[in-house]
Amino acid sequence: MLALWLLLQALTLLGVVNYLRHLPADRQEEAPAGAVMILSVRDDWDGGAELIARLKAQSAGFRLLLATSGACAAAESLGARERDWVEIVRAGIATDEGQKVHKIRAALRALRPDDRYLLFIDADIEPPARLVGRLLFPLARGKADIVTGYRLLLPAPGWMSTLVGAVELQLATMPRAASSTMPWGGAMAMTRAVADQLDLDAVLAGRLSDDMAIGLAGWRAKLRLRPVRDLLIANPLDGTVPSLWAFGVRQYRHVLTNSPGMWLAATVGVMLQSAAWVWALGWGGWPAIAIGYGAAWGRAALRSRILDKVLEPQQACCARRSLLWDMAAPFVPLWAHLMVQVQAALSHRIRWGGWDYWVKRGRVLRMERVGA
């Protein structure tokens, strides 16, 4: 059993080594004409001064489509100030699909004939100046059909936020398939031709999760879904213990309600590692514990190097808070991860953005405003 434990820990360590080795040294960018960025915002959006400043600092140009319900004062104000760059799309309130999906679909219908590249981002990210150029590079060179980055959480001080950050950091630094990676809607791009090939509006109709719907449609169409490994995008994380736990449950409930097989594969993988740690702590003795902690410290050191390579220095300092769990109690993120996965399977109701959605096979069956 000790040999199997050693093999398991070696594999987890090699997975992070694989990610580090595949970080591109030459981060090539492209700036083709006809790029449009779609940003969906809620009614209470504050205008995202830092986000807008970061978007203006991008090395590649684009125009910005702000998709709202029609009741976001900050978006209207930005659109009035930046008429040459920003276009407001007023989607109204969804009644049979996710609010974000509803806004994205409205933005798709507002595209111009010369919009050749579609970029999608979330409003809560802190993108580097290379974001747009790096997303466009594989598309402009014909190396991919859909490209994606992934979130890298910047947890606020506190045990729960750093625990959620530790789980997400494990996911962020897993090996990525070169041409079949599930996209993340917070930093994703595709050509207009691919959007038309997929019939993106129809793919999203009635759905709650934009990235799961697009990713699964891309897999079915055998498209090339490519990760840009250096685009681990800073995403601040803060909140109460219940809200942070609910965030984790919601992510896996999206997975389960869209692809039960994907949820099962992920859960079995985490369950095996969790059970192995129970054996190591209860019956493996000091040799097993030493192996487990040695591998955990090795992963932490490698992830620290990855953070330095993909984030700004201040962002990397925040992200390192999550590494403390790997160093002090590497089994806790695994056990928390497993509990989140199991809880996600107990219901098909997803609370998101002030709405409750009941979802089956990715489609919204019923939705109610929270507190209505």
mmCIF file of C-alpha atoms in Angstrom:
data_model
loop_
_atom_site.group_PDB
_atom_site.id
_atom_site.type_symbol
_atom_site.label_atom_id
_atom_site.label_comp_id
_atom_site.label_asym_id
_atom_site.label_seq_id
_atom_site.Cartn_x
_atom_site.Cartn_y
_atom_site.Cartn_z
ATOM 1 C CA MET A 1 0.000 0.000 0.000
ATOM 2 C CA LEU A 2 2.880 2.352 0.757
ATOM 3 C CA ALA A 3 4.133 1.886 -2.812
ATOM 4 C CA LEU A 4 0.716 2.840 -4.209
ATOM 5 C CA TRP A 5 0.648 5.891 -1.945
ATOM 6 C CA LEU A 6 4.086 6.909 -3.173
ATOM 7 C CA LEU A 7 2.926 6.478 -6.787
ATOM 8 C CA LEU A 8 -0.201 8.563 -6.200
ATOM 9 C CA GLN A 9 1.761 11.400 -4.621
ATOM 10 C CA ALA A 10 4.346 11.256 -7.390
ATOM 11 C CA LEU A 11 1.596 11.546 -10.013
ATOM 12 C CA THR A 12 0.046 14.590 -8.324
ATOM 13 C CA LEU A 13 3.467 16.224 -8.171
ATOM 14 C CA LEU A 14 4.202 15.419 -11.814
ATOM 15 C CA GLY A 15 0.865 16.944 -12.806
ATOM 16 C CA VAL A 16 1.954 20.332 -11.475
ATOM 17 C CA VAL A 17 5.401 19.873 -13.049
ATOM 18 C CA ASN A 18 3.632 19.252 -16.359
ATOM 19 C CA TYR A 19 1.703 22.520 -16.050
ATOM 20 C CA LEU A 20 4.835 24.496 -15.200
ATOM 21 C CA ARG A 21 6.817 22.964 -18.078
ATOM 22 C CA HIS A 22 4.085 23.844 -20.580
ATOM 23 C CA LEU A 23 3.854 27.503 -19.598
ATOM 24 C CA PRO A 24 4.809 29.334 -22.807
ATOM 25 C CA ALA A 25 8.081 31.242 -22.612
ATOM 26 C CA ASP A 26 7.326 33.218 -25.781
ATOM 27 C CA ARG A 27 3.908 34.741 -25.139
ATOM 28 C CA GLN A 28 2.998 35.699 -28.659
ATOM 29 C CA GLU A 29 0.054 37.994 -29.280
ATOM 30 C CA GLU A 30 -2.055 39.047 -32.242
ATOM 31 C CA ALA A 31 -4.150 42.156 -32.768
ATOM 32 C CA PRO A 32 -6.387 41.489 -35.762
ATOM 33 C CA ALA A 33 -9.155 43.874 -36.744
ATOM 34 C CA GLY A 34 -12.754 43.028 -35.913
ATOM 35 C CA ALA A 35 -12.432 41.937 -32.274
ATOM 36 C CA VAL A 36 -15.436 42.528 -30.022
ATOM 37 C CA MET A 37 -15.609 41.804 -26.291
ATOM 38 C CA ILE A 38 -18.903 40.813 -24.664
ATOM 39 C CA LEU A 39 -19.225 41.697 -20.985
ATOM 40 C CA SER A 40 -22.426 40.835 -19.127
ATOM 41 C CA VAL A 41 -23.080 42.950 -16.031
ATOM 42 C CA ARG A 42 -25.723 42.930 -13.315
ATOM 43 C CA ASP A 43 -27.971 45.856 -12.459
ATOM 44 C CA ASP A 44 -25.915 46.647 -9.340
ATOM 45 C CA TRP A 45 -22.593 46.792 -11.224
ATOM 46 C CA ASP A 46 -20.565 49.743 -9.955
ATOM 47 C CA GLY A 47 -18.872 50.555 -13.245
ATOM 48 C CA GLY A 48 -15.751 48.497 -12.540
ATOM 49 C CA ALA A 49 -13.263 51.373 -12.663
ATOM 50 C CA GLU A 50 -10.241 49.071 -12.275
ATOM 51 C CA LEU A 51 -11.574 46.579 -14.823
ATOM 52 C CA ILE A 52 -12.240 49.320 -17.383
ATOM 53 C CA ALA A 53 -8.753 50.758 -16.821
ATOM 54 C CA ARG A 54 -7.257 47.307 -17.388
ATOM 55 C CA LEU A 55 -9.323 46.807 -20.552
ATOM 56 C CA LYS A 56 -8.169 50.155 -21.920
ATOM 57 C CA ALA A 57 -4.565 49.070 -21.279
ATOM 58 C CA GLN A 58 -4.872 45.939 -23.423
ATOM 59 C CA SER A 59 -2.166 45.482 -26.034
ATOM 60 C CA ALA A 60 -4.738 44.500 -28.682
ATOM 61 C CA GLY A 61 -7.697 46.637 -29.656
ATOM 62 C CA PHE A 62 -11.378 45.692 -29.520
ATOM 63 C CA ARG A 63 -14.781 47.247 -29.066
ATOM 64 C CA LEU A 64 -16.788 46.562 -25.927
ATOM 65 C CA LEU A 65 -20.362 45.273 -25.895
ATOM 66 C CA LEU A 66 -21.858 45.818 -22.436
ATOM 67 C CA ALA A 67 -24.821 43.504 -22.033
ATOM 68 C CA THR A 68 -27.300 44.597 -19.345
ATOM 69 C CA SER A 69 -30.914 44.056 -18.413
ATOM 70 C CA GLY A 70 -31.490 47.717 -19.243
ATOM 71 C CA ALA A 71 -31.449 48.891 -15.633
ATOM 72 C CA CYS A 72 -27.719 49.312 -14.934
ATOM 73 C CA ALA A 73 -27.001 52.999 -14.333
ATOM 74 C CA ALA A 74 -23.211 52.526 -14.278
ATOM 75 C CA ALA A 75 -23.241 50.821 -17.672
ATOM 76 C CA GLU A 76 -25.369 53.597 -19.161
ATOM 77 C CA SER A 77 -22.967 56.184 -17.776
ATOM 78 C CA LEU A 78 -19.951 54.368 -19.221
ATOM 79 C CA GLY A 79 -21.662 54.045 -22.585
ATOM 80 C CA ALA A 80 -22.385 57.777 -22.653
ATOM 81 C CA ARG A 81 -18.737 58.635 -21.840
ATOM 82 C CA GLU A 82 -17.164 56.102 -24.201
ATOM 83 C CA ARG A 83 -19.445 56.209 -27.241
ATOM 84 C CA ASP A 84 -16.632 55.377 -29.663
ATOM 85 C CA TRP A 85 -15.642 52.249 -27.757
ATOM 86 C CA VAL A 86 -18.646 50.981 -25.781
ATOM 87 C CA GLU A 87 -22.022 49.830 -27.053
ATOM 88 C CA ILE A 88 -24.839 49.065 -24.612
ATOM 89 C CA VAL A 89 -27.106 46.080 -25.259
ATOM 90 C CA ARG A 90 -30.303 46.095 -23.203
ATOM 91 C CA ALA A 91 -31.551 42.528 -22.981
ATOM 92 C CA GLY A 92 -34.412 42.810 -20.507
ATOM 93 C CA ILE A 93 -35.102 40.179 -17.832
ATOM 94 C CA ALA A 94 -34.894 36.473 -18.676
ATOM 95 C CA THR A 95 -37.860 34.252 -17.905
ATOM 96 C CA ASP A 96 -36.632 30.840 -19.096
ATOM 97 C CA GLU A 97 -32.816 30.948 -19.027
ATOM 98 C CA GLY A 98 -29.941 32.330 -16.979
ATOM 99 C CA GLN A 99 -29.699 36.098 -16.780
ATOM 100 C CA LYS A 100 -26.073 36.042 -17.992
ATOM 101 C CA VAL A 101 -26.935 33.735 -20.881
ATOM 102 C CA HIS A 102 -29.892 35.959 -21.777
ATOM 103 C CA LYS A 103 -27.623 39.014 -21.978
ATOM 104 C CA ILE A 104 -24.981 37.181 -24.016
ATOM 105 C CA ARG A 105 -27.612 36.068 -26.513
ATOM 106 C CA ALA A 106 -28.815 39.657 -26.865
ATOM 107 C CA ALA A 107 -25.222 40.760 -27.470
ATOM 108 C CA LEU A 108 -24.808 38.106 -30.166
ATOM 109 C CA ARG A 109 -27.826 39.498 -31.983
ATOM 110 C CA ALA A 110 -26.238 42.971 -31.826
ATOM 111 C CA LEU A 111 -23.027 41.938 -33.595
ATOM 112 C CA ARG A 112 -21.970 43.909 -36.658
ATOM 113 C CA PRO A 113 -20.998 42.333 -39.996
ATOM 114 C CA ASP A 114 -17.306 43.198 -39.456
ATOM 115 C CA ASP A 115 -17.097 41.562 -36.000
ATOM 116 C CA ARG A 116 -14.747 38.634 -36.732
ATOM 117 C CA TYR A 117 -13.517 37.607 -33.270
ATOM 118 C CA LEU A 118 -15.692 37.213 -30.164
ATOM 119 C CA LEU A 119 -14.208 37.579 -26.683
ATOM 120 C CA PHE A 120 -16.104 36.828 -23.473
ATOM 121 C CA ILE A 121 -15.055 37.964 -19.987
ATOM 122 C CA ASP A 122 -16.510 38.252 -16.481
ATOM 123 C CA ALA A 123 -16.876 41.537 -14.630
ATOM 124 C CA ASP A 124 -14.984 40.437 -11.501
ATOM 125 C CA ILE A 125 -11.584 39.628 -13.035
ATOM 126 C CA GLU A 126 -8.302 41.565 -12.986
ATOM 127 C CA PRO A 127 -7.003 40.840 -16.502
ATOM 128 C CA PRO A 128 -3.371 41.380 -17.522
ATOM 129 C CA ALA A 129 -2.589 43.661 -20.452
ATOM 130 C CA ARG A 130 -1.844 40.596 -22.610
ATOM 131 C CA LEU A 131 -5.299 39.024 -22.169
ATOM 132 C CA VAL A 132 -6.885 40.003 -25.490
ATOM 133 C CA GLY A 133 -3.746 39.547 -27.573
ATOM 134 C CA ARG A 134 -3.048 36.112 -26.087
ATOM 135 C CA LEU A 135 -6.622 34.930 -26.608
ATOM 136 C CA LEU A 136 -6.581 36.140 -30.205
ATOM 137 C CA PHE A 137 -3.196 34.645 -31.104
ATOM 138 C CA PRO A 138 -4.293 30.989 -31.544
ATOM 139 C CA LEU A 139 -7.426 32.101 -33.411
ATOM 140 C CA ALA A 140 -5.655 34.459 -35.798
ATOM 141 C CA ARG A 141 -3.006 31.806 -36.535
ATOM 142 C CA GLY A 142 -5.599 29.080 -37.130
ATOM 143 C CA LYS A 143 -4.318 26.980 -34.213
ATOM 144 C CA ALA A 144 -7.646 26.681 -32.357
ATOM 145 C CA ASP A 145 -11.401 27.106 -32.722
ATOM 146 C CA ILE A 146 -12.135 28.131 -29.116
ATOM 147 C CA VAL A 147 -9.499 29.372 -26.663
ATOM 148 C CA THR A 148 -9.736 29.859 -22.931
ATOM 149 C CA GLY A 149 -7.940 30.984 -19.831
ATOM 150 C CA TYR A 150 -8.923 29.947 -16.317
ATOM 151 C CA ARG A 151 -9.566 31.748 -13.058
ATOM 152 C CA LEU A 152 -6.967 32.003 -10.331
ATOM 153 C CA LEU A 153 -8.590 33.098 -7.110
ATOM 154 C CA LEU A 154 -7.069 35.824 -4.956
ATOM 155 C CA PRO A 155 -8.533 34.970 -1.544
ATOM 156 C CA ALA A 156 -9.026 37.588 1.127
ATOM 157 C CA PRO A 157 -7.437 36.791 4.507
ATOM 158 C CA GLY A 158 -9.448 34.133 6.328
ATOM 159 C CA TRP A 159 -9.556 30.370 6.614
ATOM 160 C CA MET A 160 -12.573 29.807 4.375
ATOM 161 C CA SER A 161 -11.560 32.035 1.492
ATOM 162 C CA THR A 162 -8.055 30.537 1.451
ATOM 163 C CA LEU A 163 -9.527 27.019 1.598
ATOM 164 C CA VAL A 164 -11.711 27.708 -1.458
ATOM 165 C CA GLY A 165 -8.650 29.240 -3.087
ATOM 166 C CA ALA A 166 -6.619 26.106 -2.353
ATOM 167 C CA VAL A 167 -9.210 23.875 -4.028
ATOM 168 C CA GLU A 168 -9.372 26.161 -7.077
ATOM 169 C CA LEU A 169 -5.582 26.379 -7.287
ATOM 170 C CA GLN A 170 -5.447 22.587 -7.527
ATOM 171 C CA LEU A 171 -7.891 22.719 -10.438
ATOM 172 C CA ALA A 172 -6.138 25.661 -12.108
ATOM 173 C CA THR A 173 -2.753 23.881 -12.203
ATOM 174 C CA MET A 174 -3.975 20.497 -13.434
ATOM 175 C CA PRO A 175 -2.576 19.315 -16.781
ATOM 176 C CA ARG A 176 -4.632 20.653 -19.692
ATOM 177 C CA ALA A 177 -5.485 18.756 -22.862
ATOM 178 C CA ALA A 178 -3.987 20.651 -25.799
ATOM 179 C CA SER A 179 -7.144 20.624 -27.904
ATOM 180 C CA SER A 180 -10.123 19.502 -25.780
ATOM 181 C CA THR A 181 -10.161 21.736 -22.698
ATOM 182 C CA MET A 182 -13.488 22.810 -21.203
ATOM 183 C CA PRO A 183 -13.611 26.618 -21.590
ATOM 184 C CA TRP A 184 -14.127 29.108 -18.780
ATOM 185 C CA GLY A 185 -16.562 31.914 -19.552
ATOM 186 C CA GLY A 186 -14.509 34.458 -17.609
ATOM 187 C CA ALA A 187 -11.840 34.600 -20.349
ATOM 188 C CA MET A 188 -12.816 32.869 -23.584
ATOM 189 C CA ALA A 189 -12.695 33.629 -27.299
ATOM 190 C CA MET A 190 -13.722 32.194 -30.650
ATOM 191 C CA THR A 191 -13.997 33.319 -34.244
ATOM 192 C CA ARG A 192 -17.292 34.565 -35.633
ATOM 193 C CA ALA A 193 -17.184 31.659 -38.093
ATOM 194 C CA VAL A 194 -17.057 29.135 -35.228
ATOM 195 C CA ALA A 195 -19.930 30.910 -33.450
ATOM 196 C CA ASP A 196 -21.970 30.649 -36.644
ATOM 197 C CA GLN A 197 -20.960 27.011 -37.144
ATOM 198 C CA LEU A 198 -22.162 26.149 -33.639
ATOM 199 C CA ASP A 199 -25.244 28.375 -33.988
ATOM 200 C CA LEU A 200 -24.183 29.883 -30.681
ATOM 201 C CA ASP A 201 -27.493 31.597 -30.004
ATOM 202 C CA ALA A 202 -29.299 28.248 -30.233
ATOM 203 C CA VAL A 203 -26.604 26.503 -28.149
ATOM 204 C CA LEU A 204 -27.183 28.985 -25.326
ATOM 205 C CA ALA A 205 -30.978 29.182 -25.544
ATOM 206 C CA GLY A 206 -32.631 28.022 -22.323
ATOM 207 C CA ARG A 207 -29.300 27.362 -20.582
ATOM 208 C CA LEU A 208 -27.897 28.551 -17.289
ATOM 209 C CA SER A 209 -24.152 27.959 -17.694
ATOM 210 C CA ASP A 210 -22.660 29.672 -20.742
ATOM 211 C CA ASP A 211 -19.244 27.994 -20.603
ATOM 212 C CA MET A 212 -20.583 24.476 -20.015
ATOM 213 C CA ALA A 213 -23.044 24.850 -22.910
ATOM 214 C CA ILE A 214 -20.347 26.173 -25.253
ATOM 215 C CA GLY A 215 -17.751 23.624 -24.162
ATOM 216 C CA LEU A 216 -20.031 20.619 -24.579
ATOM 217 C CA ALA A 217 -21.231 21.900 -27.957
ATOM 218 C CA GLY A 218 -17.611 22.314 -29.018
ATOM 219 C CA TRP A 219 -16.775 18.782 -27.941
ATOM 220 C CA ARG A 220 -19.741 17.383 -29.856
ATOM 221 C CA ALA A 221 -18.659 19.307 -32.962
ATOM 222 C CA LYS A 222 -15.067 18.024 -32.505
ATOM 223 C CA LEU A 223 -13.683 21.554 -32.384
ATOM 224 C CA ARG A 224 -10.211 22.395 -31.117
ATOM 225 C CA LEU A 225 -10.666 23.842 -27.605
ATOM 226 C CA ARG A 226 -7.267 25.141 -26.593
ATOM 227 C CA PRO A 227 -6.067 26.469 -23.239
ATOM 228 C CA VAL A 228 -3.752 29.469 -23.037
ATOM 229 C CA ARG A 229 -1.832 28.231 -20.015
ATOM 230 C CA ASP A 230 -0.302 31.541 -18.983
ATOM 231 C CA LEU A 231 -3.767 33.109 -18.784
ATOM 232 C CA LEU A 232 -4.581 32.171 -15.214
ATOM 233 C CA ILE A 233 -6.671 35.268 -14.585
ATOM 234 C CA ALA A 234 -6.705 36.954 -11.194
ATOM 235 C CA ASN A 235 -10.160 36.755 -9.640
ATOM 236 C CA PRO A 236 -10.585 38.311 -6.152
ATOM 237 C CA LEU A 237 -12.534 36.197 -3.660
ATOM 238 C CA ASP A 238 -14.166 37.321 -0.446
ATOM 239 C CA GLY A 239 -17.365 36.616 1.458
ATOM 240 C CA THR A 240 -18.926 34.877 4.406
ATOM 241 C CA VAL A 241 -18.363 31.206 5.143
ATOM 242 C CA PRO A 242 -21.857 30.225 3.835
ATOM 243 C CA SER A 243 -21.502 32.293 0.657
ATOM 244 C CA LEU A 244 -18.060 30.895 -0.116
ATOM 245 C CA TRP A 245 -19.229 27.330 0.468
ATOM 246 C CA ALA A 246 -22.253 27.993 -1.758
ATOM 247 C CA PHE A 247 -19.899 29.230 -4.482
ATOM 248 C CA GLY A 248 -18.137 25.876 -4.536
ATOM 249 C CA VAL A 249 -21.377 23.886 -4.502
ATOM 250 C CA ARG A 250 -22.760 26.009 -7.354
ATOM 251 C CA GLN A 251 -19.733 25.322 -9.562
ATOM 252 C CA TYR A 252 -20.159 21.564 -9.242
ATOM 253 C CA ARG A 253 -23.920 21.748 -9.595
ATOM 254 C CA HIS A 254 -23.325 23.437 -12.958
ATOM 255 C CA VAL A 255 -21.111 20.496 -13.901
ATOM 256 C CA LEU A 256 -23.540 17.861 -12.645
ATOM 257 C CA THR A 257 -26.614 19.335 -14.335
ATOM 258 C CA ASN A 258 -24.786 19.605 -17.658
ATOM 259 C CA SER A 259 -22.579 16.500 -17.670
ATOM 260 C CA PRO A 260 -23.136 13.871 -14.952
ATOM 261 C CA GLY A 261 -20.263 11.854 -16.369
ATOM 262 C CA MET A 262 -17.838 14.734 -15.912
ATOM 263 C CA TRP A 263 -19.049 15.230 -12.341
ATOM 264 C CA LEU A 264 -18.652 11.487 -11.628
ATOM 265 C CA ALA A 265 -15.114 11.359 -13.015
ATOM 266 C CA ALA A 266 -14.073 14.393 -10.977
ATOM 267 C CA THR A 267 -15.720 13.056 -7.810
ATOM 268 C CA VAL A 268 -14.152 9.604 -8.100
ATOM 269 C CA GLY A 269 -10.720 11.175 -8.559
ATOM 270 C CA VAL A 270 -11.076 13.351 -5.460
ATOM 271 C CA MET A 271 -12.617 10.463 -3.489
ATOM 272 C CA LEU A 272 -9.630 8.209 -4.185
ATOM 273 C CA GLN A 273 -7.171 10.874 -3.045
ATOM 274 C CA SER A 274 -9.275 11.659 0.029
ATOM 275 C CA ALA A 275 -9.474 7.987 1.010
ATOM 276 C CA ALA A 276 -5.745 7.591 0.483
ATOM 277 C CA TRP A 277 -5.073 10.421 2.936
ATOM 278 C CA VAL A 278 -7.356 8.746 5.498
ATOM 279 C CA TRP A 279 -5.232 5.600 5.167
ATOM 280 C CA ALA A 280 -1.989 7.579 5.410
ATOM 281 C CA LEU A 281 -3.035 9.424 8.559
ATOM 282 C CA GLY A 282 -4.700 6.450 10.240
ATOM 283 C CA TRP A 283 -2.634 3.435 9.233
ATOM 284 C CA GLY A 284 0.268 4.475 7.050
ATOM 285 C CA GLY A 285 2.498 5.652 9.858
ATOM 286 C CA TRP A 286 5.241 8.240 9.695
ATOM 287 C CA PRO A 287 6.640 7.069 6.329
ATOM 288 C CA ALA A 288 3.258 7.661 4.619
ATOM 289 C CA ILE A 289 2.779 11.019 6.337
ATOM 290 C CA ALA A 290 6.300 12.084 5.352
ATOM 291 C CA ILE A 291 5.653 11.117 1.729
ATOM 292 C CA GLY A 292 2.327 12.964 1.690
ATOM 293 C CA TYR A 293 3.703 16.148 3.203
ATOM 294 C CA GLY A 294 6.836 15.993 1.067
ATOM 295 C CA ALA A 295 4.733 15.857 -2.093
ATOM 296 C CA ALA A 296 2.445 18.614 -0.779
ATOM 297 C CA TRP A 297 5.375 20.932 -0.082
ATOM 298 C CA GLY A 298 6.751 20.134 -3.515
ATOM 299 C CA ARG A 299 3.429 21.026 -5.159
ATOM 300 C CA ALA A 300 3.278 24.235 -3.143
ATOM 301 C CA ALA A 301 6.766 25.234 -4.294
ATOM 302 C CA LEU A 302 5.901 24.522 -7.933
ATOM 303 C CA ARG A 303 2.611 26.397 -7.719
ATOM 304 C CA SER A 304 4.404 29.351 -6.179
ATOM 305 C CA ARG A 305 6.644 29.453 -9.252
ATOM 306 C CA ILE A 306 3.580 29.290 -11.515
ATOM 307 C CA LEU A 307 2.007 32.210 -9.658
ATOM 308 C CA ASP A 308 5.151 34.282 -10.185
ATOM 309 C CA LYS A 309 5.080 33.551 -13.904
ATOM 310 C CA VAL A 310 1.410 34.320 -14.613
ATOM 311 C CA LEU A 311 0.370 37.012 -12.100
ATOM 312 C CA GLU A 312 1.410 40.512 -11.160
ATOM 313 C CA PRO A 313 3.531 40.588 -7.953
ATOM 314 C CA GLN A 314 0.740 41.892 -5.706
ATOM 315 C CA GLN A 315 -1.715 39.374 -7.130
ATOM 316 C CA ALA A 316 0.760 36.547 -6.583
ATOM 317 C CA CYS A 317 1.136 37.540 -2.927
ATOM 318 C CA CYS A 318 -2.629 37.262 -2.452
ATOM 319 C CA ALA A 319 -2.847 33.944 -4.290
ATOM 320 C CA ARG A 320 -0.075 32.452 -2.122
ATOM 321 C CA ARG A 321 -2.412 32.521 0.859
ATOM 322 C CA SER A 322 -4.018 29.397 -0.600
ATOM 323 C CA LEU A 323 -0.706 27.539 -0.526
ATOM 324 C CA LEU A 324 -0.733 27.518 3.274
ATOM 325 C CA TRP A 325 -3.320 24.728 3.240
ATOM 326 C CA ASP A 326 -1.070 22.550 1.050
ATOM 327 C CA MET A 327 1.784 23.097 3.462
ATOM 328 C CA ALA A 328 -0.090 22.756 6.783
ATOM 329 C CA ALA A 329 -2.927 20.291 6.084
ATOM 330 C CA PRO A 330 -2.963 19.118 2.444
ATOM 331 C CA PHE A 331 -5.771 16.641 3.130
ATOM 332 C CA VAL A 332 -8.260 19.354 4.185
ATOM 333 C CA PRO A 333 -8.754 20.895 0.689
ATOM 334 C CA LEU A 334 -9.333 17.387 -0.674
ATOM 335 C CA TRP A 335 -11.938 16.525 1.953
ATOM 336 C CA ALA A 336 -13.660 19.916 1.518
ATOM 337 C CA HIS A 337 -13.584 19.402 -2.254
ATOM 338 C CA LEU A 338 -15.277 16.015 -1.888
ATOM 339 C CA MET A 339 -17.975 17.379 0.443
ATOM 340 C CA VAL A 340 -18.775 20.133 -2.054
ATOM 341 C CA GLN A 341 -19.042 17.591 -4.883
ATOM 342 C CA VAL A 342 -21.372 15.370 -2.855
ATOM 343 C CA GLN A 343 -23.565 18.273 -1.717
ATOM 344 C CA ALA A 344 -23.847 19.425 -5.334
ATOM 345 C CA ALA A 345 -25.534 16.116 -6.161
ATOM 346 C CA LEU A 346 -28.295 16.567 -3.568
ATOM 347 C CA SER A 347 -30.339 19.058 -5.596
ATOM 348 C CA HIS A 348 -30.779 20.519 -9.074
ATOM 349 C CA ARG A 349 -31.562 23.986 -7.712
ATOM 350 C CA ILE A 350 -28.871 26.575 -8.385
ATOM 351 C CA ARG A 351 -28.953 29.983 -6.676
ATOM 352 C CA TRP A 352 -27.074 32.541 -8.731
ATOM 353 C CA GLY A 353 -27.243 36.311 -9.036
ATOM 354 C CA GLY A 354 -30.415 36.733 -7.006
ATOM 355 C CA TRP A 355 -32.346 33.960 -8.780
ATOM 356 C CA ASP A 356 -33.144 30.326 -8.050
ATOM 357 C CA TYR A 357 -32.935 28.047 -11.083
ATOM 358 C CA TRP A 358 -34.023 24.431 -11.373
ATOM 359 C CA VAL A 359 -31.880 22.822 -14.038
ATOM 360 C CA LYS A 360 -31.919 19.470 -15.812
ATOM 361 C CA ARG A 361 -29.488 18.432 -18.554
ATOM 362 C CA GLY A 362 -28.260 22.003 -18.679
ATOM 363 C CA ARG A 363 -31.674 23.521 -19.359
ATOM 364 C CA VAL A 364 -33.606 25.800 -17.039
ATOM 365 C CA LEU A 365 -36.910 24.146 -16.130
ATOM 366 C CA ARG A 366 -38.090 26.795 -13.693
ATOM 367 C CA MET A 367 -36.740 30.004 -12.184
ATOM 368 C CA GLU A 368 -37.783 32.323 -9.366
ATOM 369 C CA ARG A 369 -36.346 35.557 -8.055
ATOM 370 C CA VAL A 370 -34.933 35.031 -4.560
ATOM 371 C CA GLY A 371 -37.312 36.472 -1.968
ATOM 372 C CA ALA A 372 -40.173 36.874 -4.439
#
